[in-house]
CSV table of C-alpha atoms in Angstrom, one decimal:
chain,number,residue,atom,x,y,z
V,1,MET,CA,16.5,18.2,-26.4
V,2,ARG,CA,16.4,18.2,-30.5
V,3,ARG,CA,13.1,19.5,-32.5
V,4,ARG,CA,12.3,15.8,-33.9
V,5,GLU,CA,12.7,14.3,-29.8
V,6,PHE,CA,10.6,17.1,-28.9
V,7,ILE,CA,8.3,16.9,-32.2
V,8,ALA,CA,7.8,13.4,-30.9
V,9,VAL,CA,7.5,14.4,-26.6
V,10,VAL,CA,4.4,16.5,-28.1
V,11,GLY,CA,2.1,14.5,-30.5
V,12,ALA,CA,2.8,10.8,-26.9
V,13,ALA,CA,1.9,13.9,-24.4
V,14,ALA,CA,-1.5,15.3,-27.4
V,15,ALA,CA,-2.3,11.0,-28.3
V,16,TRP,CA,-3.4,9.5,-25.4
V,17,PRO,CA,-6.4,10.8,-25.1
V,18,LEU,CA,-7.3,9.7,-28.2
V,19,ALA,CA,-6.0,6.3,-27.2
V,20,ALA,CA,-8.2,5.9,-23.4
V,21,ARG,CA,-11.0,6.5,-25.5
V,22,ALA,CA,-10.5,4.2,-28.3
V,23,GLN,CA,-9.6,0.9,-27.1
V,24,LYS,CA,-8.6,-2.2,-29.9
V,25,PRO,CA,-11.1,-4.7,-29.6
V,26,GLY,CA,-11.1,-6.8,-27.3
V,27,LYS,CA,-8.9,-4.8,-24.9
V,28,LEU,CA,-10.3,-3.4,-21.8
V,29,PRO,CA,-8.8,0.2,-20.0
V,30,TYR,CA,-6.0,-0.6,-18.0
V,31,ILE,CA,-5.4,1.6,-14.6
V,32,GLY,CA,-2.4,1.3,-12.6
V,33,VAL,CA,-2.8,1.6,-8.9
V,34,LEU,CA,0.5,2.5,-6.7
V,35,VAL,CA,-0.7,2.2,-2.8
V,36,SER,CA,1.9,3.0,-1.0
V,37,ALA,CA,0.7,1.0,1.8
V,38,SER,CA,1.2,-2.4,2.8
V,39,PRO,CA,-1.1,-5.5,1.5
V,40,PRO,CA,-3.9,-5.7,3.4
V,41,HIS,CA,-4.7,-1.6,2.3
V,42,PRO,CA,-8.4,0.1,3.4
V,43,PHE,CA,-7.8,2.0,-0.6
V,44,ALA,CA,-8.9,-1.2,-3.1
V,45,ASP,CA,-12.0,-1.5,-0.8
V,46,ALA,CA,-13.3,2.1,-1.3
V,47,PHE,CA,-11.4,2.9,-4.8
V,48,TRP,CA,-13.4,-1.0,-5.8
V,49,ARG,CA,-16.8,1.3,-4.3
V,50,GLY,CA,-15.9,4.2,-6.6
V,51,LEU,CA,-15.4,1.9,-10.1
V,52,HIS,CA,-18.4,-0.1,-9.5
V,53,ALA,CA,-20.6,3.3,-8.5
V,54,LEU,CA,-19.7,3.4,-12.7
V,55,GLY,CA,-21.1,0.4,-13.9
V,56,TYR,CA,-17.3,-0.9,-13.9
V,57,SER,CA,-16.6,-4.1,-12.7
V,58,GLU,CA,-13.4,-6.5,-12.9
V,59,GLY,CA,-12.6,-7.8,-16.3
V,60,GLN,CA,-15.6,-6.2,-17.6
V,61,ASN,CA,-15.4,-2.9,-18.6
V,62,ILE,CA,-12.4,-3.0,-16.4
V,63,LYS,CA,-7.8,-3.8,-16.0
V,64,VAL,CA,-6.8,-2.6,-11.9
V,65,GLU,CA,-3.5,-3.4,-11.0
V,66,PHE,CA,-2.6,-3.1,-7.7
V,67,ARG,CA,0.9,-2.4,-6.1
V,68,TYR,CA,2.2,-2.3,-2.7
V,69,THR,CA,5.3,-0.1,-1.9
V,70,ASP,CA,5.4,-1.2,1.9
V,71,GLY,CA,6.4,2.4,2.2
V,72,ARG,CA,9.5,2.1,0.4
V,73,SER,CA,10.6,4.7,-1.5
V,74,ASP,CA,12.4,2.1,-4.0
V,75,ARG,CA,9.4,0.2,-4.3
V,76,ALA,CA,8.0,2.6,-5.3
V,77,GLU,CA,10.2,4.0,-8.0
V,78,GLU,CA,10.4,0.3,-9.5
V,79,PHE,CA,6.5,0.0,-9.5
V,80,ALA,CA,6.0,3.4,-11.1
V,81,GLU,CA,8.8,1.5,-14.5
V,82,GLU,CA,6.7,-1.6,-14.3
V,83,LEU,CA,3.5,-0.4,-14.8
V,84,ILE,CA,4.2,1.8,-17.4
V,85,ARG,CA,5.8,-0.8,-18.9
V,86,LEU,CA,2.5,-2.5,-18.8
V,87,SER,CA,1.1,-0.1,-20.1
V,88,VAL,CA,-1.3,1.1,-18.5
V,89,ASP,CA,-3.9,3.7,-19.0
V,90,VAL,CA,-4.6,5.4,-16.1
V,91,ILE,CA,-2.3,5.0,-12.5
V,92,VAL,CA,-3.8,6.3,-9.5
V,93,ALA,CA,-0.8,6.9,-7.4
V,94,HIS,CA,-2.2,6.8,-3.7
V,95,TYR,CA,-0.1,9.8,-1.1
V,96,ALA,CA,2.7,12.0,-2.0
V,97,ALA,CA,5.3,9.2,-2.4
V,98,THR,CA,4.2,7.2,-4.9
V,99,VAL,CA,3.0,10.6,-7.0
V,100,SER,CA,6.7,11.1,-7.3
V,101,PRO,CA,8.0,8.0,-8.7
V,102,ALA,CA,5.4,8.0,-11.0
V,103,MET,CA,5.8,11.6,-12.0
V,104,ALA,CA,9.5,10.6,-12.7
V,105,ALA,CA,8.4,7.6,-15.0
V,106,THR,CA,6.7,9.5,-17.0
V,107,ARG,CA,5.1,12.8,-18.8
V,108,THR,CA,2.2,11.2,-21.1
V,109,ILE,CA,0.6,8.3,-18.6
V,110,PRO,CA,-2.7,10.5,-17.0
V,111,ILE,CA,-1.8,10.2,-13.1
V,112,VAL,CA,-4.6,10.6,-10.6
V,113,MET,CA,-3.0,11.4,-7.2
V,114,ALA,CA,-5.8,9.3,-4.3
V,115,PRO,CA,-4.7,11.7,-2.7
V,116,HIS,CA,-1.3,13.9,-2.7
V,117,GLY,CA,-0.8,15.9,0.5
V,118,ALA,CA,0.5,19.0,-1.0
V,119,PRO,CA,0.7,19.0,-4.3
V,120,LEU,CA,1.0,22.8,-5.0
V,121,GLN,CA,4.0,22.9,-2.7
V,122,LEU,CA,5.8,20.6,-3.9
V,123,GLY,CA,5.2,21.5,-7.1
V,124,ALA,CA,2.5,18.6,-8.6
V,125,ILE,CA,0.9,21.2,-10.2
V,126,GLU,CA,0.5,23.9,-11.0
V,127,SER,CA,-2.6,25.1,-9.8
V,128,LEU,CA,-6.1,23.8,-8.3
V,129,ALA,CA,-8.5,25.2,-11.5
V,130,ARG,CA,-5.8,23.9,-14.3
V,131,PRO,CA,-3.1,21.6,-12.7
V,132,GLY,CA,-1.4,21.1,-16.6
V,133,GLY,CA,0.7,18.4,-17.5
V,134,ASN,CA,-0.6,15.1,-17.0
V,135,VAL,CA,-0.9,14.9,-12.8
V,136,THR,CA,-5.0,15.6,-11.7
V,137,GLY,CA,-7.3,14.2,-8.3
V,138,LEU,CA,-7.5,14.9,-5.6
V,139,SER,CA,-5.9,17.2,-3.0
V,140,GLN,CA,-5.3,16.6,1.7
V,141,MET,CA,-4.5,19.9,2.5
V,142,ASP,CA,-3.1,17.9,5.1
V,143,ALA,CA,-0.4,20.5,5.0
V,144,GLU,CA,-2.8,23.3,4.9
V,145,ILE,CA,-4.3,23.0,8.3
V,146,GLY,CA,-2.1,22.9,10.7
V,147,GLY,CA,-4.1,26.5,12.1
V,148,LYS,CA,-6.8,24.0,12.7
V,149,ARG,CA,-4.6,21.0,14.1
V,150,VAL,CA,-2.7,23.6,17.2
V,151,GLN,CA,-6.2,25.2,17.3
V,152,LEU,CA,-7.6,22.1,18.8
V,153,LEU,CA,-4.7,20.8,19.9
V,154,ARG,CA,-5.1,24.2,22.0
V,155,GLU,CA,-8.7,24.0,23.7
V,156,LEU,CA,-6.8,19.7,24.8
V,157,ILE,CA,-4.2,21.2,27.0
V,158,PRO,CA,-5.3,24.8,28.2
V,159,ASN,CA,-1.6,25.7,29.2
V,160,LEU,CA,0.2,24.2,25.9
V,161,GLY,CA,3.7,26.3,26.1
V,162,ARG,CA,5.5,23.7,22.7
V,163,ILE,CA,4.2,21.4,20.6
V,164,ALA,CA,6.5,19.2,18.7
V,165,VAL,CA,6.5,17.8,14.5
V,166,LEU,CA,7.9,14.2,14.1
V,167,ALA,CA,8.1,14.3,10.2
V,168,THR,CA,10.6,12.9,7.8
V,169,THR,CA,14.0,14.2,6.6
V,170,PRO,CA,13.7,15.5,2.7
V,171,THR,CA,16.0,12.9,2.0
V,172,THR,CA,12.8,10.5,3.6
V,173,ALA,CA,10.5,12.0,1.6
V,174,PRO,CA,10.8,15.5,0.5
V,175,TYR,CA,7.0,15.8,2.1
V,176,GLY,CA,8.3,16.2,5.4
V,177,GLY,CA,9.3,19.8,4.4
V,178,PRO,CA,4.7,21.5,3.8
V,179,PHE,CA,3.7,19.1,6.5
V,180,VAL,CA,7.1,21.2,9.3
V,181,GLU,CA,6.9,24.5,7.8
V,182,ASP,CA,3.1,24.6,7.9
V,183,LEU,CA,2.5,23.3,11.4
V,184,ARG,CA,5.2,26.0,12.1
V,185,VAL,CA,3.1,28.5,11.4
V,186,ALA,CA,0.7,27.6,12.7
V,187,ALA,CA,2.7,27.4,16.7
V,188,THR,CA,4.4,30.8,16.0
V,189,ARG,CA,1.5,32.3,14.8
V,190,ALA,CA,-0.4,31.1,18.2
V,191,GLY,CA,2.5,32.7,20.2
V,192,LEU,CA,3.8,28.6,20.8
V,193,GLY,CA,7.2,27.0,21.1
V,194,PHE,CA,7.9,24.7,18.4
V,195,GLU,CA,10.2,22.0,18.4
V,196,PRO,CA,10.6,20.0,15.3
V,197,ILE,CA,12.4,16.3,15.6
V,198,LEU,CA,12.8,15.3,11.7
V,199,ILE,CA,14.2,11.7,11.2
V,200,GLY,CA,15.3,9.1,8.2
V,201,GLY,CA,12.7,6.2,9.4
V,202,SER,CA,11.7,3.3,12.4
V,203,SER,CA,15.1,2.5,13.8
V,204,GLU,CA,15.2,7.0,15.1
V,205,ILE,CA,11.9,6.4,16.5
V,206,ARG,CA,13.0,5.9,20.7
V,207,SER,CA,16.0,8.8,20.5
V,208,ALA,CA,13.4,11.0,18.6
V,209,PHE,CA,11.1,10.9,21.2
V,210,ALA,CA,13.5,11.5,24.6
V,211,ALA,CA,14.7,14.4,21.7
V,212,LEU,CA,11.3,16.5,22.2
V,213,ALA,CA,10.1,15.0,26.0
V,214,LYS,CA,14.2,16.7,27.5
V,215,ALA,CA,13.2,19.8,24.4
V,216,GLY,CA,9.7,20.5,26.5
V,217,ALA,CA,7.3,19.8,24.2
V,218,GLN,CA,3.1,18.9,25.6
V,219,ALA,CA,2.2,18.0,22.3
V,220,VAL,CA,3.4,15.6,20.1
V,221,VAL,CA,1.9,16.0,16.0
V,222,VAL,CA,3.5,13.1,13.5
V,223,GLN,CA,3.5,12.7,9.7
V,224,ALA,CA,1.4,9.7,8.3
V,225,PHE,CA,4.1,8.2,7.5
V,226,PHE,CA,5.2,6.3,10.4
V,227,ASP,CA,1.6,5.7,10.5
V,228,PRO,CA,2.4,1.8,10.4
V,229,HIS,CA,4.8,2.2,13.3
V,230,ARG,CA,1.5,3.7,16.1
V,231,ALA,CA,2.4,1.1,18.6
V,232,LEU,CA,5.4,2.3,19.1
V,233,LEU,CA,4.9,5.8,18.6
V,234,ILE,CA,1.3,5.3,21.1
V,235,GLU,CA,3.4,3.2,24.1
V,236,LEU,CA,6.4,6.1,23.9
V,237,ALA,CA,4.1,8.8,24.3
V,238,ALA,CA,2.3,7.6,27.2
V,239,LYS,CA,6.0,6.6,29.0
V,240,TYR,CA,6.4,10.4,27.6
V,241,ARG,CA,2.7,12.1,28.7
V,242,LEU,CA,3.4,13.7,25.3
V,243,ALA,CA,-1.1,13.8,23.6
V,244,TYR,CA,-0.1,12.5,20.3
V,245,MET,CA,-1.7,13.6,17.9
V,246,SER,CA,-1.6,12.3,14.1
V,247,ILE,CA,-4.3,12.4,10.7
V,248,SER,CA,-5.3,9.6,10.8
V,249,ARG,CA,-8.7,8.0,13.6
V,250,GLU,CA,-7.0,4.7,13.2
V,251,VAL,CA,-4.0,5.3,15.9
V,252,THR,CA,-6.3,8.1,18.0
V,253,ALA,CA,-8.3,4.9,18.4
V,254,ALA,CA,-5.5,2.1,18.6
V,255,GLY,CA,-4.8,4.8,21.8
V,256,GLY,CA,-2.9,8.3,20.4
V,257,LEU,CA,-5.1,11.9,21.5
V,258,VAL,CA,-7.4,12.5,18.8
V,259,SER,CA,-6.5,12.8,14.9
V,260,MET,CA,-7.6,15.3,12.5
V,261,GLY,CA,-7.4,14.6,8.4
V,262,ALA,CA,-10.1,14.2,5.4
V,263,ASP,CA,-12.0,11.5,5.4
V,264,LEU,CA,-9.8,9.4,3.4
V,265,PRO,CA,-11.8,6.5,2.3
V,266,GLU,CA,-13.6,9.1,0.3
V,267,LEU,CA,-10.7,10.6,-1.3
V,268,TYR,CA,-10.4,7.3,-2.0
V,269,GLU,CA,-13.8,6.4,-3.9
V,270,ARG,CA,-13.5,9.5,-5.4
V,271,ALA,CA,-10.4,8.9,-7.2
V,272,ALA,CA,-12.3,6.6,-9.4
V,273,PHE,CA,-13.8,9.8,-11.0
V,274,TYR,CA,-11.6,11.0,-12.8
V,275,VAL,CA,-10.1,7.2,-13.5
V,276,ASP,CA,-14.1,7.6,-15.6
V,277,LYS,CA,-13.9,11.3,-17.0
V,278,ILE,CA,-10.3,10.3,-18.2
V,279,LEU,CA,-11.1,7.5,-19.9
V,280,LYS,CA,-14.1,9.0,-21.3
V,281,GLY,CA,-11.2,10.8,-23.4
V,282,ALA,CA,-10.4,14.4,-20.2
V,283,LYS,CA,-7.7,15.4,-19.7
V,284,PRO,CA,-5.9,15.9,-16.5
V,285,ALA,CA,-4.7,19.2,-17.2
V,286,ASP,CA,-8.5,20.2,-17.8
V,287,LEU,CA,-9.6,18.6,-14.5
V,288,PRO,CA,-9.9,21.0,-11.5
V,289,VAL,CA,-8.2,19.0,-8.2
V,290,GLU,CA,-10.8,18.0,-5.8
V,291,GLN,CA,-10.1,19.5,-2.2
V,292,PRO,CA,-11.6,18.6,1.6
V,293,THR,CA,-14.6,20.4,2.3
V,294,LYS,CA,-14.7,18.6,5.7
V,295,PHE,CA,-11.9,17.0,9.0
V,296,HIS,CA,-13.0,14.2,10.9
V,297,VAL,CA,-12.0,14.6,14.7
V,298,ALA,CA,-12.2,11.9,17.1
V,299,ILE,CA,-10.8,12.4,20.2
V,300,ASN,CA,-10.1,8.9,22.5
V,301,MET,CA,-10.8,9.7,25.7
V,302,LYS,CA,-9.6,6.8,27.4
V,303,THR,CA,-5.8,8.8,26.3
V,304,ALA,CA,-7.6,12.1,27.7
V,305,ARG,CA,-8.9,10.5,31.6
V,306,ALA,CA,-4.4,9.1,31.1
V,307,LEU,CA,-2.6,12.1,30.6
V,308,GLY,CA,-4.8,14.2,33.0
V,309,LEU,CA,-6.9,16.3,30.2
V,310,THR,CA,-10.0,17.4,30.9
V,311,ILE,CA,-12.6,17.7,28.1
V,312,SER,CA,-15.2,20.2,28.1
V,313,PRO,CA,-18.5,19.8,26.4
V,314,THR,CA,-18.3,21.8,24.0
V,315,LEU,CA,-15.3,21.1,22.8
V,316,LEU,CA,-16.7,17.0,23.1
V,317,ALA,CA,-19.6,18.0,20.9
V,318,GLN,CA,-18.2,19.7,18.3
V,319,THR,CA,-16.1,16.4,17.4
V,320,ASP,CA,-17.1,13.9,14.9
V,321,GLU,CA,-16.3,10.4,17.3
V,322,VAL,CA,-15.1,9.7,21.1
V,323,ILE,CA,-13.5,6.6,21.2
V,324,GLU,CA,-14.2,5.5,24.8
């Protein structure tokens, strides 16, 4: 990089907080939101709850544009670039699948992770305390609670000997890497067999389930990337008599056995806090990344009975939600 170009980049990085604070007369703060899913999605309502609580109203003192990627990486890249062209003041990125394209599109416009499942492992931030660069926000810790997930599965299935994980290939979504590794380490420590099944998309789900059932897995932990295909996943889990663990309470309510994950609507709402701080002049590099302190557990009793599982009263008492 030539010296003149370097100075230009540094100058731009230093200037954005001033631009955020000193809006032109009549110009509202402009927020671009990338949602890694299809509408309708609970992100928008939760994010607006957070903004309203901080005194923001659409068209009065803020402007918010939502873009839904339908889970497609090409759309995430396209929409990230579009938001840059629109000159938004802050980009709010839902999940790792939109954080990475946003980071590739800009190193100056602030990016709020809302949330990211593995920000340290995938290099989105330098540290939780001082994220560095133009990225901050929330960590979902989804690729850090493998030990808790394995422990819960062992309590649900006393004779558990082998678990599987259904995740994305690195080229489909890099997040699959740390997600699988976290579970592999946990399973190994627990003395369990481990079967990782990595696929590129929904067309491979049926063959993936046949493979993990053939491998003798008794339970499968499914990456959230595949949640839009929950109906098929639930059908196949029932067919092969597999305990289906997800991160989403909604999947468990639809027929999965159990879920464990952060309170996502709470994290979506909390993203507004970071937007507010940045619009008031804070630098993302100096805003510590927050992590959840509690993980919601839901168990579907109808599914448990269909699998022939008897859930102990002690475990039920510790469960956040028992779905009948």
